[in-house]
Amino acid sequence: MAKKLQFLIYILCLVIVSSCKYYTFSGIEINPKIKSFSVAQFDNLANLVNPDLVIDLKQNLIDKLNRKTQLIEQVEDGDLNFHGTIERYDVVPIGITSQAQANQSRFTVQTKVSFFNKVEPVNNFTQAFTAFRDFDNNTPFESVEEDLTKEIIEEISEKIFNKALVNW
């Protein structure tokens, strides 16, 4: 009796897992017909320009796609295409004290990304992705900019990747 129950549970598990479209335990769903991706250079339309930001964001997204998928990178015209702009790169005071002075600043980066899936166009999107970090107002922005930018790029890249390929 116990062996029959184990067998039924095993069969049930197989049916459940095989009924999923393109299931992986990481949540990444990629149609087997999709073989490649391309990431275009991001345009920088922000008022304050960090010349390395467009290169670093593109490379971080490419690295993430290479690490987490088996897709082949193409210079252009991949089955999955990412295009985007940097729309915001700024520092604003926050955390106003009782003396009407800021004790913290907020560094914000916002991108607008268009994703095109040639195989499953229903998954196409255009969306803004924003990330920020707060830092002490007594710290010069130039001394924290590089580290904060790396953190923000990683966060934005993860958000873009998740929106395009992860379906929880």
PDB file of C-alpha atoms in Angstrom:
ATOM      1  CA  MET A   1       0.000   0.000   0.000  1.00  0.00           C
ATOM      2  CA  ALA A   2       2.795   2.429   0.897  1.00  0.00           C
ATOM      3  CA  LYS A   3       4.582   1.706  -2.398  1.00  0.00           C
ATOM      4  CA  LYS A   4       1.407   2.476  -4.346  1.00  0.00           C
ATOM      5  CA  LEU A   5       1.030   5.772  -2.491  1.00  0.00           C
ATOM      6  CA  GLN A   6       4.658   6.710  -3.160  1.00  0.00           C
ATOM      7  CA  PHE A   7       4.208   5.834  -6.836  1.00  0.00           C
ATOM      8  CA  LEU A   8       1.063   7.989  -7.087  1.00  0.00           C
ATOM      9  CA  ILE A   9       2.824  10.930  -5.422  1.00  0.00           C
ATOM     10  CA  TYR A  10       5.763  10.530  -7.811  1.00  0.00           C
ATOM     11  CA  ILE A  11       3.449  10.496 -10.853  1.00  0.00           C
ATOM     12  CA  LEU A  12       1.559  13.528  -9.523  1.00  0.00           C
ATOM     13  CA  CYS A  13       4.820  15.469  -9.082  1.00  0.00           C
ATOM     14  CA  LEU A  14       5.887  14.602 -12.640  1.00  0.00           C
ATOM     15  CA  VAL A  15       2.557  15.790 -14.024  1.00  0.00           C
ATOM     16  CA  ILE A  16       2.723  19.059 -12.094  1.00  0.00           C
ATOM     17  CA  VAL A  17       6.307  19.876 -13.133  1.00  0.00           C
ATOM     18  CA  SER A  18       5.814  18.836 -16.755  1.00  0.00           C
ATOM     19  CA  SER A  19       2.653  20.922 -17.063  1.00  0.00           C
ATOM     20  CA  CYS A  20       4.597  24.137 -16.506  1.00  0.00           C
ATOM     21  CA  LYS A  21       5.588  26.013 -19.663  1.00  0.00           C
ATOM     22  CA  TYR A  22       9.336  26.542 -19.289  1.00  0.00           C
ATOM     23  CA  TYR A  23       9.843  26.099 -15.581  1.00  0.00           C
ATOM     24  CA  THR A  24      13.158  26.460 -13.846  1.00  0.00           C
ATOM     25  CA  PHE A  25      13.764  26.588 -10.126  1.00  0.00           C
ATOM     26  CA  SER A  26      15.222  30.093 -10.491  1.00  0.00           C
ATOM     27  CA  GLY A  27      11.942  31.363 -11.934  1.00  0.00           C
ATOM     28  CA  ILE A  28      13.519  32.239 -15.281  1.00  0.00           C
ATOM     29  CA  GLU A  29      11.183  31.431 -18.138  1.00  0.00           C
ATOM     30  CA  ILE A  30      12.732  31.321 -21.598  1.00  0.00           C
ATOM     31  CA  ASN A  31      10.961  29.807 -24.555  1.00  0.00           C
ATOM     32  CA  PRO A  32      13.255  27.173 -26.118  1.00  0.00           C
ATOM     33  CA  LYS A  33      12.867  28.968 -29.474  1.00  0.00           C
ATOM     34  CA  ILE A  34      14.712  31.973 -28.021  1.00  0.00           C
ATOM     35  CA  LYS A  35      18.420  31.574 -28.680  1.00  0.00           C
ATOM     36  CA  SER A  36      19.977  35.053 -28.487  1.00  0.00           C
ATOM     37  CA  PHE A  37      19.845  38.518 -26.951  1.00  0.00           C
ATOM     38  CA  SER A  38      21.173  41.970 -27.740  1.00  0.00           C
ATOM     39  CA  VAL A  39      21.609  45.036 -25.562  1.00  0.00           C
ATOM     40  CA  ALA A  40      21.863  48.368 -27.363  1.00  0.00           C
ATOM     41  CA  GLN A  41      23.926  51.234 -25.993  1.00  0.00           C
ATOM     42  CA  PHE A  42      21.851  53.292 -23.550  1.00  0.00           C
ATOM     43  CA  ASP A  43      21.364  56.970 -24.437  1.00  0.00           C
ATOM     44  CA  ASN A  44      22.097  59.416 -21.631  1.00  0.00           C
ATOM     45  CA  LEU A  45      19.418  62.118 -21.439  1.00  0.00           C
ATOM     46  CA  ALA A  46      19.977  63.052 -17.790  1.00  0.00           C
ATOM     47  CA  ASN A  47      20.846  66.633 -16.849  1.00  0.00           C
ATOM     48  CA  LEU A  48      23.906  65.454 -14.922  1.00  0.00           C
ATOM     49  CA  VAL A  49      25.970  63.051 -17.026  1.00  0.00           C
ATOM     50  CA  ASN A  50      28.282  60.327 -15.792  1.00  0.00           C
ATOM     51  CA  PRO A  51      30.074  59.225 -18.983  1.00  0.00           C
ATOM     52  CA  ASP A  52      30.715  55.693 -17.673  1.00  0.00           C
ATOM     53  CA  LEU A  53      27.118  55.027 -16.652  1.00  0.00           C
ATOM     54  CA  VAL A  54      25.795  53.978 -20.072  1.00  0.00           C
ATOM     55  CA  ILE A  55      28.715  51.603 -20.635  1.00  0.00           C
ATOM     56  CA  ASP A  56      28.575  50.128 -17.127  1.00  0.00           C
ATOM     57  CA  LEU A  57      24.792  49.613 -17.177  1.00  0.00           C
ATOM     58  CA  LYS A  58      24.900  47.895 -20.563  1.00  0.00           C
ATOM     59  CA  GLN A  59      27.795  45.660 -19.513  1.00  0.00           C
ATOM     60  CA  ASN A  60      26.166  44.742 -16.205  1.00  0.00           C
ATOM     61  CA  LEU A  61      22.970  43.690 -17.999  1.00  0.00           C
ATOM     62  CA  ILE A  62      24.972  41.667 -20.553  1.00  0.00           C
ATOM     63  CA  ASP A  63      26.949  39.972 -17.770  1.00  0.00           C
ATOM     64  CA  LYS A  64      23.732  39.100 -15.927  1.00  0.00           C
ATOM     65  CA  LEU A  65      22.174  37.606 -19.076  1.00  0.00           C
ATOM     66  CA  ASN A  66      25.339  35.593 -19.772  1.00  0.00           C
ATOM     67  CA  ARG A  67      25.553  34.337 -16.174  1.00  0.00           C
ATOM     68  CA  LYS A  68      21.913  33.421 -15.697  1.00  0.00           C
ATOM     69  CA  THR A  69      20.915  32.140 -19.144  1.00  0.00           C
ATOM     70  CA  GLN A  70      22.284  30.011 -21.971  1.00  0.00           C
ATOM     71  CA  LEU A  71      21.425  32.695 -24.538  1.00  0.00           C
ATOM     72  CA  ILE A  72      24.021  33.861 -27.046  1.00  0.00           C
ATOM     73  CA  GLU A  73      24.904  37.543 -27.096  1.00  0.00           C
ATOM     74  CA  GLN A  74      24.553  39.299 -30.442  1.00  0.00           C
ATOM     75  CA  VAL A  75      25.654  42.838 -31.220  1.00  0.00           C
ATOM     76  CA  GLU A  76      22.162  43.605 -32.536  1.00  0.00           C
ATOM     77  CA  ASP A  77      18.923  41.969 -33.566  1.00  0.00           C
ATOM     78  CA  GLY A  78      18.808  39.196 -30.956  1.00  0.00           C
ATOM     79  CA  ASP A  79      15.640  37.261 -30.219  1.00  0.00           C
ATOM     80  CA  LEU A  80      15.461  39.411 -27.072  1.00  0.00           C
ATOM     81  CA  ASN A  81      16.350  43.097 -27.496  1.00  0.00           C
ATOM     82  CA  PHE A  82      16.970  45.677 -24.796  1.00  0.00           C
ATOM     83  CA  HIS A  83      17.075  49.412 -25.596  1.00  0.00           C
ATOM     84  CA  GLY A  84      17.077  52.227 -23.082  1.00  0.00           C
ATOM     85  CA  THR A  85      17.837  55.721 -21.921  1.00  0.00           C
ATOM     86  CA  ILE A  86      19.216  57.172 -18.730  1.00  0.00           C
ATOM     87  CA  GLU A  87      16.591  59.740 -17.803  1.00  0.00           C
ATOM     88  CA  ARG A  88      17.726  60.791 -14.368  1.00  0.00           C
ATOM     89  CA  TYR A  89      21.046  60.991 -12.564  1.00  0.00           C
ATOM     90  CA  ASP A  90      20.852  63.448  -9.714  1.00  0.00           C
ATOM     91  CA  VAL A  91      21.479  64.251  -6.084  1.00  0.00           C
ATOM     92  CA  VAL A  92      18.855  66.035  -3.987  1.00  0.00           C
ATOM     93  CA  PRO A  93      18.810  67.019  -0.321  1.00  0.00           C
ATOM     94  CA  ILE A  94      16.501  65.062   1.985  1.00  0.00           C
ATOM     95  CA  GLY A  95      16.093  64.735   5.743  1.00  0.00           C
ATOM     96  CA  ILE A  96      15.673  68.418   6.567  1.00  0.00           C
ATOM     97  CA  THR A  97      16.659  69.298  10.143  1.00  0.00           C
ATOM     98  CA  SER A  98      14.909  71.737  12.452  1.00  0.00           C
ATOM     99  CA  GLN A  99      17.396  74.393  11.272  1.00  0.00           C
ATOM    100  CA  ALA A 100      16.068  73.941   7.699  1.00  0.00           C
ATOM    101  CA  GLN A 101      19.261  72.251   6.545  1.00  0.00           C
ATOM    102  CA  ALA A 102      19.558  68.879   4.870  1.00  0.00           C
ATOM    103  CA  ASN A 103      21.359  66.198   6.838  1.00  0.00           C
ATOM    104  CA  GLN A 104      21.148  63.616   4.057  1.00  0.00           C
ATOM    105  CA  SER A 105      21.229  63.543   0.282  1.00  0.00           C
ATOM    106  CA  ARG A 106      19.590  61.114  -2.125  1.00  0.00           C
ATOM    107  CA  PHE A 107      21.380  59.939  -5.260  1.00  0.00           C
ATOM    108  CA  THR A 108      18.904  58.667  -7.864  1.00  0.00           C
ATOM    109  CA  VAL A 109      19.294  56.994 -11.241  1.00  0.00           C
ATOM    110  CA  GLN A 110      16.316  56.325 -13.486  1.00  0.00           C
ATOM    111  CA  THR A 111      16.312  54.454 -16.766  1.00  0.00           C
ATOM    112  CA  LYS A 112      13.596  53.831 -19.289  1.00  0.00           C
ATOM    113  CA  VAL A 113      13.944  50.442 -20.961  1.00  0.00           C
ATOM    114  CA  SER A 114      12.174  48.959 -23.961  1.00  0.00           C
ATOM    115  CA  PHE A 115      12.265  45.180 -24.181  1.00  0.00           C
ATOM    116  CA  PHE A 116      11.342  43.374 -27.379  1.00  0.00           C
ATOM    117  CA  ASN A 117      10.805  39.625 -27.513  1.00  0.00           C
ATOM    118  CA  LYS A 118      10.645  38.478 -31.152  1.00  0.00           C
ATOM    119  CA  VAL A 119       9.345  35.023 -30.269  1.00  0.00           C
ATOM    120  CA  GLU A 120       6.731  36.108 -27.710  1.00  0.00           C
ATOM    121  CA  PRO A 121       5.802  39.738 -28.472  1.00  0.00           C
ATOM    122  CA  VAL A 122       3.125  39.635 -25.772  1.00  0.00           C
ATOM    123  CA  ASN A 123       6.031  40.005 -23.293  1.00  0.00           C
ATOM    124  CA  ASN A 124       7.310  43.265 -24.811  1.00  0.00           C
ATOM    125  CA  PHE A 125       7.386  46.256 -22.475  1.00  0.00           C
ATOM    126  CA  THR A 126       8.616  49.785 -21.999  1.00  0.00           C
ATOM    127  CA  GLN A 127       9.102  50.719 -18.368  1.00  0.00           C
ATOM    128  CA  ALA A 128      11.033  53.089 -16.107  1.00  0.00           C
ATOM    129  CA  PHE A 129      13.363  51.528 -13.537  1.00  0.00           C
ATOM    130  CA  THR A 130      14.608  53.627 -10.633  1.00  0.00           C
ATOM    131  CA  ALA A 131      17.035  53.054  -7.800  1.00  0.00           C
ATOM    132  CA  PHE A 132      18.465  55.399  -5.180  1.00  0.00           C
ATOM    133  CA  ARG A 133      20.883  55.515  -2.300  1.00  0.00           C
ATOM    134  CA  ASP A 134      20.945  57.951   0.596  1.00  0.00           C
ATOM    135  CA  PHE A 135      24.181  59.271   2.034  1.00  0.00           C
ATOM    136  CA  ASP A 136      25.299  61.719   4.709  1.00  0.00           C
ATOM    137  CA  ASN A 137      25.145  65.315   3.517  1.00  0.00           C
ATOM    138  CA  ASN A 138      28.550  66.000   5.091  1.00  0.00           C
ATOM    139  CA  THR A 139      30.109  63.482   2.685  1.00  0.00           C
ATOM    140  CA  PRO A 140      31.042  64.932  -0.705  1.00  0.00           C
ATOM    141  CA  PHE A 141      29.139  63.178  -3.478  1.00  0.00           C
ATOM    142  CA  GLU A 142      32.337  62.664  -5.468  1.00  0.00           C
ATOM    143  CA  SER A 143      33.739  60.483  -2.671  1.00  0.00           C
ATOM    144  CA  VAL A 144      30.767  58.076  -2.708  1.00  0.00           C
ATOM    145  CA  GLU A 145      29.615  58.361  -6.322  1.00  0.00           C
ATOM    146  CA  GLU A 146      31.548  55.384  -7.713  1.00  0.00           C
ATOM    147  CA  ASP A 147      30.434  52.902  -5.043  1.00  0.00           C
ATOM    148  CA  LEU A 148      26.823  54.096  -5.015  1.00  0.00           C
ATOM    149  CA  THR A 149      26.665  54.022  -8.806  1.00  0.00           C
ATOM    150  CA  LYS A 150      27.855  50.385  -8.845  1.00  0.00           C
ATOM    151  CA  GLU A 151      25.156  49.424  -6.327  1.00  0.00           C
ATOM    152  CA  ILE A 152      22.466  51.248  -8.277  1.00  0.00           C
ATOM    153  CA  ILE A 153      23.536  49.744 -11.610  1.00  0.00           C
ATOM    154  CA  GLU A 154      23.376  46.264 -10.083  1.00  0.00           C
ATOM    155  CA  GLU A 155      19.891  46.926  -8.693  1.00  0.00           C
ATOM    156  CA  ILE A 156      18.537  48.393 -11.925  1.00  0.00           C
ATOM    157  CA  SER A 157      20.030  45.567 -14.000  1.00  0.00           C
ATOM    158  CA  GLU A 158      18.403  43.021 -11.697  1.00  0.00           C
ATOM    159  CA  LYS A 159      15.033  44.781 -12.022  1.00  0.00           C
ATOM    160  CA  ILE A 160      15.301  44.829 -15.833  1.00  0.00           C
ATOM    161  CA  PHE A 161      16.331  41.162 -15.952  1.00  0.00           C
ATOM    162  CA  ASN A 162      13.510  40.126 -13.619  1.00  0.00           C
ATOM    163  CA  LYS A 163      10.881  42.044 -15.558  1.00  0.00           C
ATOM    164  CA  ALA A 164      12.035  40.505 -18.848  1.00  0.00           C
ATOM    165  CA  LEU A 165      12.722  36.906 -17.850  1.00  0.00           C
ATOM    166  CA  VAL A 166      11.502  36.006 -14.375  1.00  0.00           C
ATOM    167  CA  ASN A 167       7.886  35.062 -13.890  1.00  0.00           C
ATOM    168  CA  TRP A 168       7.115  34.183 -10.298  1.00  0.00           C
TER     169      TRP A 168
END
